[in-house]
Amino acid sequence: MSNVEATTETRTASRWERLFDRSTRELLVGLLFAAPYLVLFAVFLLYPLLKGLYMSLHEWNFLEPSKSTYVGLENYARLLEDPAFWNALWNTLEFVGMTVPLIVGLSLVLALGLNKELKGSRLLQFVYFSPYVLTVSVVGIIWAQMFAQGGVGTQYFGWLFSGSPLNSKFWAMPVIVITTVWWQAGFYFAVLLAARQNVPERLYEAARLDGAGPWRMFRDITLPHMKNALLFVVIASTIFQFQVFGQPYLMTKGGPVGNTETLVYYLYELGFQTRELGFGAAVGYTLLLILVGVSVLNYVLVGGNDE
């Protein structure tokens, strides 16, 4: 190799090194590793999100999307005057208002009660967690059969109601709430149990030496150390319950007379039965805004006081 060629290669190498310094190379390597996730995020989350926003501003033509008509915010204005939407929103709020406190309270009680190494505590932990491994289809069918006309639950609790509670305006929603709590509390119980087991026992020993009682130890030691886990449980369960669909679909079909029709169930009817996809997209985006608002509110109320 001649001296001229060697000098040219050296200059080219130095130019590339100047262009891609160490930090730039590390950034490119990081992006390369993150690329599969970014592609999946763009295809399965970002694109549907933007497409849904686009559809919510149109009177969407299901058969020929290219002939859809731009209507601006008309779908959102229609939504405010739609009694079916307000009924679904009220039912959803009622369901969330009953389910979330029961799930959080029951999960916390189970986590504190089964934290001790007592005989049979491992078996009880398995029993309480096991419903969570079932799918919503299995859970819905089991509880629908139990509380159908002539079902075991209907016969056992017959002194409470006449006929199937799933056909009752008063009892249909509470039965769906109980079903959901039975199904999902196990997961949040496992989260809180792990958080409780991470609290150092030496803190409790020191508190006992100072004469602290159970309530004081719970207030001053247990609760502050489990705060982040509780915040996660409250926000995650709230978001999940706002999206309830499978239980009312399988157990009551939104009835009786729309008493268990939730926002996602209403969205399903608009999309797959009446084919009002533009209006349905507006309902979906309204639900998204509600979820963001509720999550921020939960964070401020439950976890926003950290210094």
PDB file of N, CA and C in Angstrom, residues 2 4 63 68 81 83 97 136 184 219 222 258 261 266 280:
ATOM      1  N   SER A   2       0.549   2.115  -0.884  1.00  0.00           N
ATOM      2  CA  SER A   2       1.342   3.331  -0.987  1.00  0.00           C
ATOM      3  C   SER A   2       1.059   4.264   0.186  1.00  0.00           C
ATOM      4  N   VAL A   4       0.246   7.344  -0.074  1.00  0.00           N
ATOM      5  CA  VAL A   4      -0.921   8.184  -0.382  1.00  0.00           C
ATOM      6  C   VAL A   4      -2.218   7.492   0.058  1.00  0.00           C
ATOM      7  N   LEU A  63     -67.867   0.673   4.905  1.00  0.00           N
ATOM      8  CA  LEU A  63     -67.552  -0.106   3.706  1.00  0.00           C
ATOM      9  C   LEU A  63     -66.521   0.589   2.821  1.00  0.00           C
ATOM     10  N   SER A  68     -65.506   8.695   3.700  1.00  0.00           N
ATOM     11  CA  SER A  68     -65.937   9.222   4.997  1.00  0.00           C
ATOM     12  C   SER A  68     -65.993  10.738   4.959  1.00  0.00           C
ATOM     13  N   GLU A  81     -75.202  14.912  24.179  1.00  0.00           N
ATOM     14  CA  GLU A  81     -76.665  14.903  24.196  1.00  0.00           C
ATOM     15  C   GLU A  81     -77.240  13.495  24.107  1.00  0.00           C
ATOM     16  N   PRO A  83     -78.394  10.188  25.673  1.00  0.00           N
ATOM     17  CA  PRO A  83     -78.738   9.594  26.980  1.00  0.00           C
ATOM     18  C   PRO A  83     -78.117   8.217  27.192  1.00  0.00           C
ATOM     19  N   GLY A  97     -66.810   2.719  41.431  1.00  0.00           N
ATOM     20  CA  GLY A  97     -66.956   3.193  42.813  1.00  0.00           C
ATOM     21  C   GLY A  97     -67.169   2.070  43.809  1.00  0.00           C
ATOM     22  N   VAL A 136     -61.449 -14.192  31.718  1.00  0.00           N
ATOM     23  CA  VAL A 136     -62.736 -13.544  31.982  1.00  0.00           C
ATOM     24  C   VAL A 136     -63.895 -14.396  31.456  1.00  0.00           C
ATOM     25  N   GLN A 184     -60.231 -10.681  40.666  1.00  0.00           N
ATOM     26  CA  GLN A 184     -59.023  -9.859  40.534  1.00  0.00           C
ATOM     27  C   GLN A 184     -58.301  -9.547  41.846  1.00  0.00           C
ATOM     28  N   ARG A 219     -49.891   2.474  61.193  1.00  0.00           N
ATOM     29  CA  ARG A 219     -49.941   3.854  60.689  1.00  0.00           C
ATOM     30  C   ARG A 219     -48.555   4.426  60.412  1.00  0.00           C
ATOM     31  N   THR A 222     -46.045   0.364  58.633  1.00  0.00           N
ATOM     32  CA  THR A 222     -46.545  -0.422  57.499  1.00  0.00           C
ATOM     33  C   THR A 222     -47.030   0.465  56.352  1.00  0.00           C
ATOM     34  N   GLY A 258     -80.459  -1.988  30.298  1.00  0.00           N
ATOM     35  CA  GLY A 258     -79.269  -1.135  30.245  1.00  0.00           C
ATOM     36  C   GLY A 258     -78.655  -0.816  31.596  1.00  0.00           C
ATOM     37  N   GLU A 261     -74.934  -1.728  31.422  1.00  0.00           N
ATOM     38  CA  GLU A 261     -74.228  -1.376  30.188  1.00  0.00           C
ATOM     39  C   GLU A 261     -73.147  -0.351  30.500  1.00  0.00           C
ATOM     40  N   TYR A 266     -70.902  -0.133  25.560  1.00  0.00           N
ATOM     41  CA  TYR A 266     -71.573   0.791  24.641  1.00  0.00           C
ATOM     42  C   TYR A 266     -70.710   1.003  23.394  1.00  0.00           C
ATOM     43  N   GLY A 280     -68.312   5.997  17.699  1.00  0.00           N
ATOM     44  CA  GLY A 280     -67.694   5.081  18.655  1.00  0.00           C
ATOM     45  C   GLY A 280     -66.281   5.515  19.017  1.00  0.00           C
TER      46      GLY A 280
END
